[in-house]
PDB file of C-alpha atoms in Angstrom:
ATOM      1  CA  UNK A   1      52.537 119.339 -95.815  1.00 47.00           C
ATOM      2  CA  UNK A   2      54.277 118.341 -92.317  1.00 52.00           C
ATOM      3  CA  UNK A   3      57.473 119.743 -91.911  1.00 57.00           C
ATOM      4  CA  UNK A   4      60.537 117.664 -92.446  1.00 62.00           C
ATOM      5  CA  UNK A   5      61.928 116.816 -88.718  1.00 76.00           C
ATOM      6  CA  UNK A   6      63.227 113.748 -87.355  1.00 79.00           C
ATOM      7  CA  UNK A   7      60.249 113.732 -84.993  1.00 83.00           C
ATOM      8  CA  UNK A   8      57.614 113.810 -88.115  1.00 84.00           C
ATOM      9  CA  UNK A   9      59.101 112.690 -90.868  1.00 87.00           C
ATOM     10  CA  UNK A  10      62.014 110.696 -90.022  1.00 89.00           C
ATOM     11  CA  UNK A  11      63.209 109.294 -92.943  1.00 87.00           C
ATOM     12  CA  UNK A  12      63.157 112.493 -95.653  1.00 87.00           C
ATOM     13  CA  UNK A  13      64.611 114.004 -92.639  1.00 87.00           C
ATOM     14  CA  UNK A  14      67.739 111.499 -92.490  1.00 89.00           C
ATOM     15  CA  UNK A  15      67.984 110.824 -96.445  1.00 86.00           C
ATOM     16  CA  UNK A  16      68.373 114.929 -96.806  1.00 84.00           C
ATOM     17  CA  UNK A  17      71.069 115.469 -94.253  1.00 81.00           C
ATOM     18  CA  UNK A  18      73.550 114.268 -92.116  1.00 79.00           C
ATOM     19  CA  UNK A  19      73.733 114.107 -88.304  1.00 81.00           C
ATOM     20  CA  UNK A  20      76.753 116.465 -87.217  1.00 81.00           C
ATOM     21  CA  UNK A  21      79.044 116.830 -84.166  1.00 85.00           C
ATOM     22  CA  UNK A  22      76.843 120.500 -83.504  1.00 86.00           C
ATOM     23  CA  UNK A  23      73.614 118.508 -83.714  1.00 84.00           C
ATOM     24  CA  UNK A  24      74.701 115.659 -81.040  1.00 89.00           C
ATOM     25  CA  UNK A  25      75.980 118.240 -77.947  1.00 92.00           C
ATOM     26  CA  UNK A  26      72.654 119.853 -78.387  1.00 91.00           C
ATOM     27  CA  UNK A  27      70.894 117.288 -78.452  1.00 91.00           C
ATOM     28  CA  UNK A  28      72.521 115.570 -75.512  1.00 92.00           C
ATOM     29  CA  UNK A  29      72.310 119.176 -73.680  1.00 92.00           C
ATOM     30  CA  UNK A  30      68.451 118.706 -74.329  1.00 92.00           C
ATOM     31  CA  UNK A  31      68.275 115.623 -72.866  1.00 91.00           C
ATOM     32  CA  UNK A  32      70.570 116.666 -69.124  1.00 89.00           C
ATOM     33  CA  UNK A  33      68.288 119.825 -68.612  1.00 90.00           C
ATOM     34  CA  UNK A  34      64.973 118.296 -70.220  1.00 91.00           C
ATOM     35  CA  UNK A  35      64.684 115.909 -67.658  1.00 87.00           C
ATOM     36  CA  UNK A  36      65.674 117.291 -64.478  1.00 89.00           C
ATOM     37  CA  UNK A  37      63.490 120.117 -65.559  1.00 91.00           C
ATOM     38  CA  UNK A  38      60.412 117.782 -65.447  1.00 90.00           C
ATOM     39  CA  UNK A  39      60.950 116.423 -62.342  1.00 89.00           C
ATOM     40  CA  UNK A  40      61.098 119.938 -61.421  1.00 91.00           C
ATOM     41  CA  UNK A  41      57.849 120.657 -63.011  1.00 92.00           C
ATOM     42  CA  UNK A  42      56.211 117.547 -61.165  1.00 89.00           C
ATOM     43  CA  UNK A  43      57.195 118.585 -57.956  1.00 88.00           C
ATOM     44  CA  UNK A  44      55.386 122.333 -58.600  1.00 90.00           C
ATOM     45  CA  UNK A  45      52.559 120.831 -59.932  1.00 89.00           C
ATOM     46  CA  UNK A  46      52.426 118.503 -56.226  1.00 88.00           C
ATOM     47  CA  UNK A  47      53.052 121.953 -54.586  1.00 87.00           C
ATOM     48  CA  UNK A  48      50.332 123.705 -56.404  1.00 86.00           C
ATOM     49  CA  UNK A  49      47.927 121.184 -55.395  1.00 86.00           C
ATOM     50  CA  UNK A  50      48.391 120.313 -52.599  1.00 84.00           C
ATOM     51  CA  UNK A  51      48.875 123.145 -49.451  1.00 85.00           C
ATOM     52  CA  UNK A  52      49.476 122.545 -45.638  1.00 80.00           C
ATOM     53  CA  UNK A  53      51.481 121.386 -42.831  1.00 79.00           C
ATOM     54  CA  UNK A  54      52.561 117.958 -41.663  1.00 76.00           C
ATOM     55  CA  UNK A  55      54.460 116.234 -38.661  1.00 76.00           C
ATOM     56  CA  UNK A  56      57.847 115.126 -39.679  1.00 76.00           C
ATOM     57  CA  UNK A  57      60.741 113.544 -36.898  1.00 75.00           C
ATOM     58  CA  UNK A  58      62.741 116.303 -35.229  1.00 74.00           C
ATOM     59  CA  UNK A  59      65.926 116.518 -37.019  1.00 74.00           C
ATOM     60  CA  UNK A  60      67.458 118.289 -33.485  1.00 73.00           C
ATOM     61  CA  UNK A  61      66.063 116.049 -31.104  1.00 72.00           C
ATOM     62  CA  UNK A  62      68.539 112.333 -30.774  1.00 71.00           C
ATOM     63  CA  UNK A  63      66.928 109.299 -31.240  1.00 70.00           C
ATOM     64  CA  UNK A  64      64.373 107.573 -28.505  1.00 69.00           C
ATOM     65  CA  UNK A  65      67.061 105.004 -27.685  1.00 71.00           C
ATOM     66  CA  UNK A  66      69.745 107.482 -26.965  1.00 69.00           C
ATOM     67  CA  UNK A  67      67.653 109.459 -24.991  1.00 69.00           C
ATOM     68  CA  UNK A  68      66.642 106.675 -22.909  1.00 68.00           C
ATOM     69  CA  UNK A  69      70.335 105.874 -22.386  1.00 68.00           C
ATOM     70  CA  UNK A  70      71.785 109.092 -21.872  1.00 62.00           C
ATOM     71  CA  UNK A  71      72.955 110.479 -18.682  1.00 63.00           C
ATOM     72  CA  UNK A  72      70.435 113.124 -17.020  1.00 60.00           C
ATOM     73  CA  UNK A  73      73.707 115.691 -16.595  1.00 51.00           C
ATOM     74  CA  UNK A  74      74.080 115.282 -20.541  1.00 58.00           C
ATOM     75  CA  UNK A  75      72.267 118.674 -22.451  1.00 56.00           C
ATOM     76  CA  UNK A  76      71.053 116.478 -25.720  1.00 60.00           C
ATOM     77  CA  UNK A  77      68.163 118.114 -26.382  1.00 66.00           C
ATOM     78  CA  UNK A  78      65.982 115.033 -25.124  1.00 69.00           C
ATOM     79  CA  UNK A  79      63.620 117.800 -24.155  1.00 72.00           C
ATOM     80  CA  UNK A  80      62.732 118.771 -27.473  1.00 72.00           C
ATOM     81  CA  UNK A  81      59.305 117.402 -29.605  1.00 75.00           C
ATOM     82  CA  UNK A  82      59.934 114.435 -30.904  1.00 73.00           C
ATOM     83  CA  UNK A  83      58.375 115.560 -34.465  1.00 75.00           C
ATOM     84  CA  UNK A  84      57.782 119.311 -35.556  1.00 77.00           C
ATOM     85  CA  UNK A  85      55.528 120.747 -38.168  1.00 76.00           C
ATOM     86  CA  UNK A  86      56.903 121.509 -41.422  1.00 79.00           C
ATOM     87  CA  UNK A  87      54.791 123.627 -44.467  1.00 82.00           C
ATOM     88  CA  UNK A  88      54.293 120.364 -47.373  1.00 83.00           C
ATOM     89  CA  UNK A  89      56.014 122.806 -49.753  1.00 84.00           C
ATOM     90  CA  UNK A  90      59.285 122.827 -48.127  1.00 83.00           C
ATOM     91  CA  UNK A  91      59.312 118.760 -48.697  1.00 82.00           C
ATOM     92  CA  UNK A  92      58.385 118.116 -51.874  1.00 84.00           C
ATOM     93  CA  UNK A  93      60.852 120.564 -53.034  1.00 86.00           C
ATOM     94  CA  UNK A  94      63.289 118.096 -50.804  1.00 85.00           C
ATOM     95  CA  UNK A  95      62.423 115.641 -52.518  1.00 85.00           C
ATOM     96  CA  UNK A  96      62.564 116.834 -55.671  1.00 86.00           C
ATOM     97  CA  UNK A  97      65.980 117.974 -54.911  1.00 86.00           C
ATOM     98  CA  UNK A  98      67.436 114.134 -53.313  1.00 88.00           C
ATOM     99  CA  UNK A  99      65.349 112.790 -56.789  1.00 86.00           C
ATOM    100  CA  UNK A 100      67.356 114.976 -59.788  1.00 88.00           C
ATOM    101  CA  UNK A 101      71.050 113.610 -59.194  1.00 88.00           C
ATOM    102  CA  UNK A 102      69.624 109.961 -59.424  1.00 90.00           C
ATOM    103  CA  UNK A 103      67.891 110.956 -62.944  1.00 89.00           C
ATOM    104  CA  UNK A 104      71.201 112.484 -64.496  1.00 89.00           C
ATOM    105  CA  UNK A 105      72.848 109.365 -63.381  1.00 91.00           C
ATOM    106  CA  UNK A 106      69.697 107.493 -65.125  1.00 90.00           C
ATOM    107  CA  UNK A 107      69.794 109.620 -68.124  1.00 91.00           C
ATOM    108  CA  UNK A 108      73.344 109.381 -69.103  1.00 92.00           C
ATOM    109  CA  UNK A 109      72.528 105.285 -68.851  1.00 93.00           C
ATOM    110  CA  UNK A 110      69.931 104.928 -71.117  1.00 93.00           C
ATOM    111  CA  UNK A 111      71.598 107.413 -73.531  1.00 94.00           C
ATOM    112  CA  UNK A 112      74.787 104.715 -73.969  1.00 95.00           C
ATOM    113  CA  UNK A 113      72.552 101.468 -74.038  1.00 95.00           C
ATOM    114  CA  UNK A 114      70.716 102.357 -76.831  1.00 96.00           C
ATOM    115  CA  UNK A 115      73.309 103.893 -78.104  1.00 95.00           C
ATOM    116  CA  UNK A 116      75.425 100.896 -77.827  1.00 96.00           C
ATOM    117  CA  UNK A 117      72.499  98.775 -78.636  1.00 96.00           C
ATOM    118  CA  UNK A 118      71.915 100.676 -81.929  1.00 96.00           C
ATOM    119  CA  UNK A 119      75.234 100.438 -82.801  1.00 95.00           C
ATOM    120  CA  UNK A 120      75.510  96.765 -82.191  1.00 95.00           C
ATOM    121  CA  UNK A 121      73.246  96.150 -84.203  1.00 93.00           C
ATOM    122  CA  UNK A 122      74.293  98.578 -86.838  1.00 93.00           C
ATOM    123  CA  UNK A 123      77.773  96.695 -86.779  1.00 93.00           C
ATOM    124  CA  UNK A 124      75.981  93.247 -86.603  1.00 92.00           C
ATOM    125  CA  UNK A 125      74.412  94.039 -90.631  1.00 92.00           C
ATOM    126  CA  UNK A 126      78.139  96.225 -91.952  1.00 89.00           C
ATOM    127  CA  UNK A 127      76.720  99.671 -90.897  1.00 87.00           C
ATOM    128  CA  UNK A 128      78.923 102.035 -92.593  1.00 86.00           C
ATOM    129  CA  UNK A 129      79.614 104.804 -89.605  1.00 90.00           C
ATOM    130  CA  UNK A 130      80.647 104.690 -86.162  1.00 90.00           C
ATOM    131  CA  UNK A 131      79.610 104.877 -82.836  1.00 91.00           C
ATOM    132  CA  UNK A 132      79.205 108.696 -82.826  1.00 91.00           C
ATOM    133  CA  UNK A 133      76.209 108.401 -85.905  1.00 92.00           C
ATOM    134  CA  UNK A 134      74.826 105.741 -83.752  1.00 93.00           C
ATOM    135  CA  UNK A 135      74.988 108.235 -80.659  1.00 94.00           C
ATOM    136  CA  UNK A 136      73.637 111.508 -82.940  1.00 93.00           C
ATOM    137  CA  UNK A 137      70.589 108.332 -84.069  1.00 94.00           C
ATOM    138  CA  UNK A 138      70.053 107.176 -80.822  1.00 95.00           C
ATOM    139  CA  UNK A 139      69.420 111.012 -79.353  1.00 95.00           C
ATOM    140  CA  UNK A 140      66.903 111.564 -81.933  1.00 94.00           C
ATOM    141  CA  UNK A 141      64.771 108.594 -80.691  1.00 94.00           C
ATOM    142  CA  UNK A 142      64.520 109.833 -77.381  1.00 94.00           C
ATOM    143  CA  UNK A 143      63.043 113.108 -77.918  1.00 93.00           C
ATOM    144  CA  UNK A 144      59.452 111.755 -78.133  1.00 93.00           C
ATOM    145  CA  UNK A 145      59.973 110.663 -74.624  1.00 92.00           C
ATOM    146  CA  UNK A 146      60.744 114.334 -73.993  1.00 91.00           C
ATOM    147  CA  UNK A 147      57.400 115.161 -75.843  1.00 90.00           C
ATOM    148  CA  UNK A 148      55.460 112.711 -73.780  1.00 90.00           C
ATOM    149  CA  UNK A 149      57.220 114.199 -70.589  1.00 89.00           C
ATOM    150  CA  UNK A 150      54.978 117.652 -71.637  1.00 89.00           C
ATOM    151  CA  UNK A 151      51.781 116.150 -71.828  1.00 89.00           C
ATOM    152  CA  UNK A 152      51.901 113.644 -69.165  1.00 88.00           C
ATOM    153  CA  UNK A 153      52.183 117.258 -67.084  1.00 89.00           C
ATOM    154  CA  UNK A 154      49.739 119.026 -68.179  1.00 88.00           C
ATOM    155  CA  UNK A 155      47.676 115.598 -67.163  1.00 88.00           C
ATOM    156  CA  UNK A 156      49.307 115.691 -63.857  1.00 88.00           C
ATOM    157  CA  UNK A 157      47.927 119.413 -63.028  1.00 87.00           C
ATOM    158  CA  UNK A 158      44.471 118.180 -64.594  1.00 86.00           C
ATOM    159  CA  UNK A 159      44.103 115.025 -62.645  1.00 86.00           C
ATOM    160  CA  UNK A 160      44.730 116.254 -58.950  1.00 85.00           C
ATOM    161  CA  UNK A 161      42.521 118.207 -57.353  1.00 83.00           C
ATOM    162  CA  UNK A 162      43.571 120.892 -55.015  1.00 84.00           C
ATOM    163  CA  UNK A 163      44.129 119.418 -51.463  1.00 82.00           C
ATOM    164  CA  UNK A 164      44.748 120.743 -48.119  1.00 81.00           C
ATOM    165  CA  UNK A 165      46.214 118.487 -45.168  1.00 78.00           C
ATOM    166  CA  UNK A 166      46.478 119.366 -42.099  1.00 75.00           C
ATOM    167  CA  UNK A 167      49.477 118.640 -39.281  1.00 70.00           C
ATOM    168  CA  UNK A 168      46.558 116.161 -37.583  1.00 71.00           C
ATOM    169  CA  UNK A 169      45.887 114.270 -40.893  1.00 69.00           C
ATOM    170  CA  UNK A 170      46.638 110.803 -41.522  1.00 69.00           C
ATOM    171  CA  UNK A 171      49.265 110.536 -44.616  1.00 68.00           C
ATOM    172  CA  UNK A 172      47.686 107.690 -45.263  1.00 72.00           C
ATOM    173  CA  UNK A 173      44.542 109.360 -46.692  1.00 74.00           C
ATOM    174  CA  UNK A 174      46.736 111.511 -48.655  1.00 74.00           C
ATOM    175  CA  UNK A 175      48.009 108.810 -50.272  1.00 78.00           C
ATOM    176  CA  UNK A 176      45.327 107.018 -51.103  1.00 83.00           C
ATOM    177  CA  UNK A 177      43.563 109.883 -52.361  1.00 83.00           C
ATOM    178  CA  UNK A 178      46.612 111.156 -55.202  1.00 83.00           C
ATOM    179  CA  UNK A 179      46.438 107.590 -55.963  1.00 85.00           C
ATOM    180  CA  UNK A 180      42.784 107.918 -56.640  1.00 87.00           C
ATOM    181  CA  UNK A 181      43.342 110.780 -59.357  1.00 84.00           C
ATOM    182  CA  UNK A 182      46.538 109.451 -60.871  1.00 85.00           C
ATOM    183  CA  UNK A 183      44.451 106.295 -61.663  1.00 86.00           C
ATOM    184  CA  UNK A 184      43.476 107.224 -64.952  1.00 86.00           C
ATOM    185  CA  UNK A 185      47.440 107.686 -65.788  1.00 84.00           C
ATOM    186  CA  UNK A 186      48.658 104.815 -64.747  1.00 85.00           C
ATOM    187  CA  UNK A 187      45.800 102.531 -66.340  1.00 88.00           C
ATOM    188  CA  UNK A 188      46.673 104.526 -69.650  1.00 88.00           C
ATOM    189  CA  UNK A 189      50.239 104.768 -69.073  1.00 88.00           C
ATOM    190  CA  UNK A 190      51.453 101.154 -70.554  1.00 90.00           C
ATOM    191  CA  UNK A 191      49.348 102.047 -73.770  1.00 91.00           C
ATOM    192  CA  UNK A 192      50.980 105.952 -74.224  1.00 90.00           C
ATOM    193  CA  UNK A 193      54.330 104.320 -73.294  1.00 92.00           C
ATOM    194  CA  UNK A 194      54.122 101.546 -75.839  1.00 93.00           C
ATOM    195  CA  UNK A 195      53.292 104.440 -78.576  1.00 93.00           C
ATOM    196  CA  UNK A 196      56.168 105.998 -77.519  1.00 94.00           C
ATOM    197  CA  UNK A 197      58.127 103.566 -77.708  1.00 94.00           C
ATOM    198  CA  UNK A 198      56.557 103.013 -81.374  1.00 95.00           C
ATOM    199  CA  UNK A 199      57.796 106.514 -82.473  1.00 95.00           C
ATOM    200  CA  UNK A 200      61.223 106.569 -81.102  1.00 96.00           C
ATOM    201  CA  UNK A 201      61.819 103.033 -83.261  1.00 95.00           C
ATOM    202  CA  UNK A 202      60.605 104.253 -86.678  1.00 95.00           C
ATOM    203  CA  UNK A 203      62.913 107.711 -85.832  1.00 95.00           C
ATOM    204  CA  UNK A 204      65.869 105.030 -85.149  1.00 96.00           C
ATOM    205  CA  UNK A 205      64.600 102.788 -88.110  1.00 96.00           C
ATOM    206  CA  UNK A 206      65.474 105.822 -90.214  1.00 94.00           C
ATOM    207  CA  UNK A 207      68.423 106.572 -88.758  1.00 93.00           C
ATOM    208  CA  UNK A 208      69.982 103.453 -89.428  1.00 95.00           C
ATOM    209  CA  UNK A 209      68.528 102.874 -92.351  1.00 94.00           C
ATOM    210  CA  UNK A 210      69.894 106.632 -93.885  1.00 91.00           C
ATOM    211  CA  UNK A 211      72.957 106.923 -91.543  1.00 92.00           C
ATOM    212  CA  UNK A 212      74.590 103.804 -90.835  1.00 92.00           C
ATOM    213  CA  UNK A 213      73.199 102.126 -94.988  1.00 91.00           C
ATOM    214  CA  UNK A 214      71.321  99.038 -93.319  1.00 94.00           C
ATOM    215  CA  UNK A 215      68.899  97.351 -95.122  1.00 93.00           C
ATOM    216  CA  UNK A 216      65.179  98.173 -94.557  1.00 93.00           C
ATOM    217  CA  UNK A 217      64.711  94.663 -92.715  1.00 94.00           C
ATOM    218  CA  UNK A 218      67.756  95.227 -90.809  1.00 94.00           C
ATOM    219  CA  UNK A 219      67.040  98.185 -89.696  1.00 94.00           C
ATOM    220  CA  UNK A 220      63.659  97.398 -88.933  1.00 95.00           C
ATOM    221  CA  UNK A 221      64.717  94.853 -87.227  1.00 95.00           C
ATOM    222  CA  UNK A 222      67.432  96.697 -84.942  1.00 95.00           C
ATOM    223  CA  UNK A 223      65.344  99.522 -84.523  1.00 96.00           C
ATOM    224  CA  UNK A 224      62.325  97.358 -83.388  1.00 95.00           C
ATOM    225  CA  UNK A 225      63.786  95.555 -80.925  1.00 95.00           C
ATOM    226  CA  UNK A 226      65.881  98.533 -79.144  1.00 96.00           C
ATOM    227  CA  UNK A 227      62.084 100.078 -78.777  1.00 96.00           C
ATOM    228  CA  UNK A 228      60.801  96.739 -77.291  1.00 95.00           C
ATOM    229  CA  UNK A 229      63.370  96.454 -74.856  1.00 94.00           C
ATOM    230  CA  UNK A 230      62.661  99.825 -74.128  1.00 93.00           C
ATOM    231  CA  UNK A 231      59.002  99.603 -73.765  1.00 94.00           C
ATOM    232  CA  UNK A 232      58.997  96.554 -71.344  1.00 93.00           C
ATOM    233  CA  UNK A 233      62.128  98.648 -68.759  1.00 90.00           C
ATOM    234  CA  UNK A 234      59.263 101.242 -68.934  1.00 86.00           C
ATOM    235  CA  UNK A 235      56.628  99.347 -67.380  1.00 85.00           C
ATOM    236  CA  UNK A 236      58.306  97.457 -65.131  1.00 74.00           C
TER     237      UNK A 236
END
């Protein structure tokens, strides 16, 4: 028999327990390490495929213009390389870096729309708790994102081959290339999305249904279209 979780069998899970204050924070921890740590992961899976060295701008050197303008008695390192090599490593991890505060800011925004959606809908057909159920609800339904997060990983390391670049290399080609393996994912992505997307709404359907007392159809309903709205933000 599969076990009784909110993630497998929502609605015994639900009608058997109640959501608690205990549950929420660590569920809501999960969620502000969970993703950061993936875009962590992604970035060592692009550094563990792909090695080398590229030509980047000289962060010492001014710009062309100033140079151009500058007085000849002025030391502003105008006699430096316009661009310098730098190991690939060193700037994905950059990026990866500039790319994490954006997806906290991202995560704590979806967290209170669906919450709030959930919960306006919840009040719209006399839901019986308040906003903090609807938060605990809404939580749940996110984790198979989380889940999907794992797999779509291990795809990642499977679908790029190793590659080496070179400082002479045209980024171009590298581009065109990772878009060549990633093809796969991103023609299947709308279809593992909208299943997603699928099993997040029947985890909030039970929710609401158990949680807040709606009616199946209402909480169908609710449930169904917080998980379209959802699905569509994720392709676009």
């Amino acid at each position: 028999m599969s076990p009784v979780t909110p993630l497998v069998r929502p609605g015994r899970f639900f009608a058997e327990r109640d959501v608690t204050v205990g549950h929420t924070l660590a569920l809501l921890a999960l969620h502000v390490f969970a993703l950061p740590l993936g875009v962590w992961a992604v970035g060592r899976v692009f550094q563990a495929r792909i090695d080398g060295t590229v030509m980047v701008d000289n962060p010492s050197r001014p710009s062309e213009q100033f140079c151009e303008t500058a007085p000849e008695s002025m030391d502003a390192d105008c006699d430096a390389p316009a661009e310098v090599e730098r190991n690939i490593d060193a700037l994905l991890a950059d990026a990866v870096g500039e790319f994490i505060g954006p997806v906290l800011i991202g995560i704590g925004i979806v967290i209170v729309l669906v919450a709030v959606a959930l919960h306006a809908g919840a009040r719209l057909f006399d839901g019986e708790r308040g906003i903090a159920t609807s938060l605990a609800v809404a939580l749940w339904g996110l984790v198979p994102p989380l889940v999907s997060l794992v797999v779509g990983l291990g795809l990642l390391f499977v679908l790029i081959d190793p590659i080496t670049v070179a400082s002479q290399s045209d980024p171009s080609v590298l581009t065109e290339r990772i878009r060549a393996d990633l093809a796969p994912l991103v023609r299947w992505q709308p279809l593992v999305t909208g299943a997603t997307s699928l099993w997040s709404g029947l985890v909030w359907r039970a929710g609401l249904r158990h949680e807040q007392g709606l009616s199946n159809g209402a909480a169908t309903g609710t449930a169904g279209t917080v998980a379209l709205i959802v699905w569509l933000f994720s392709l676009a």
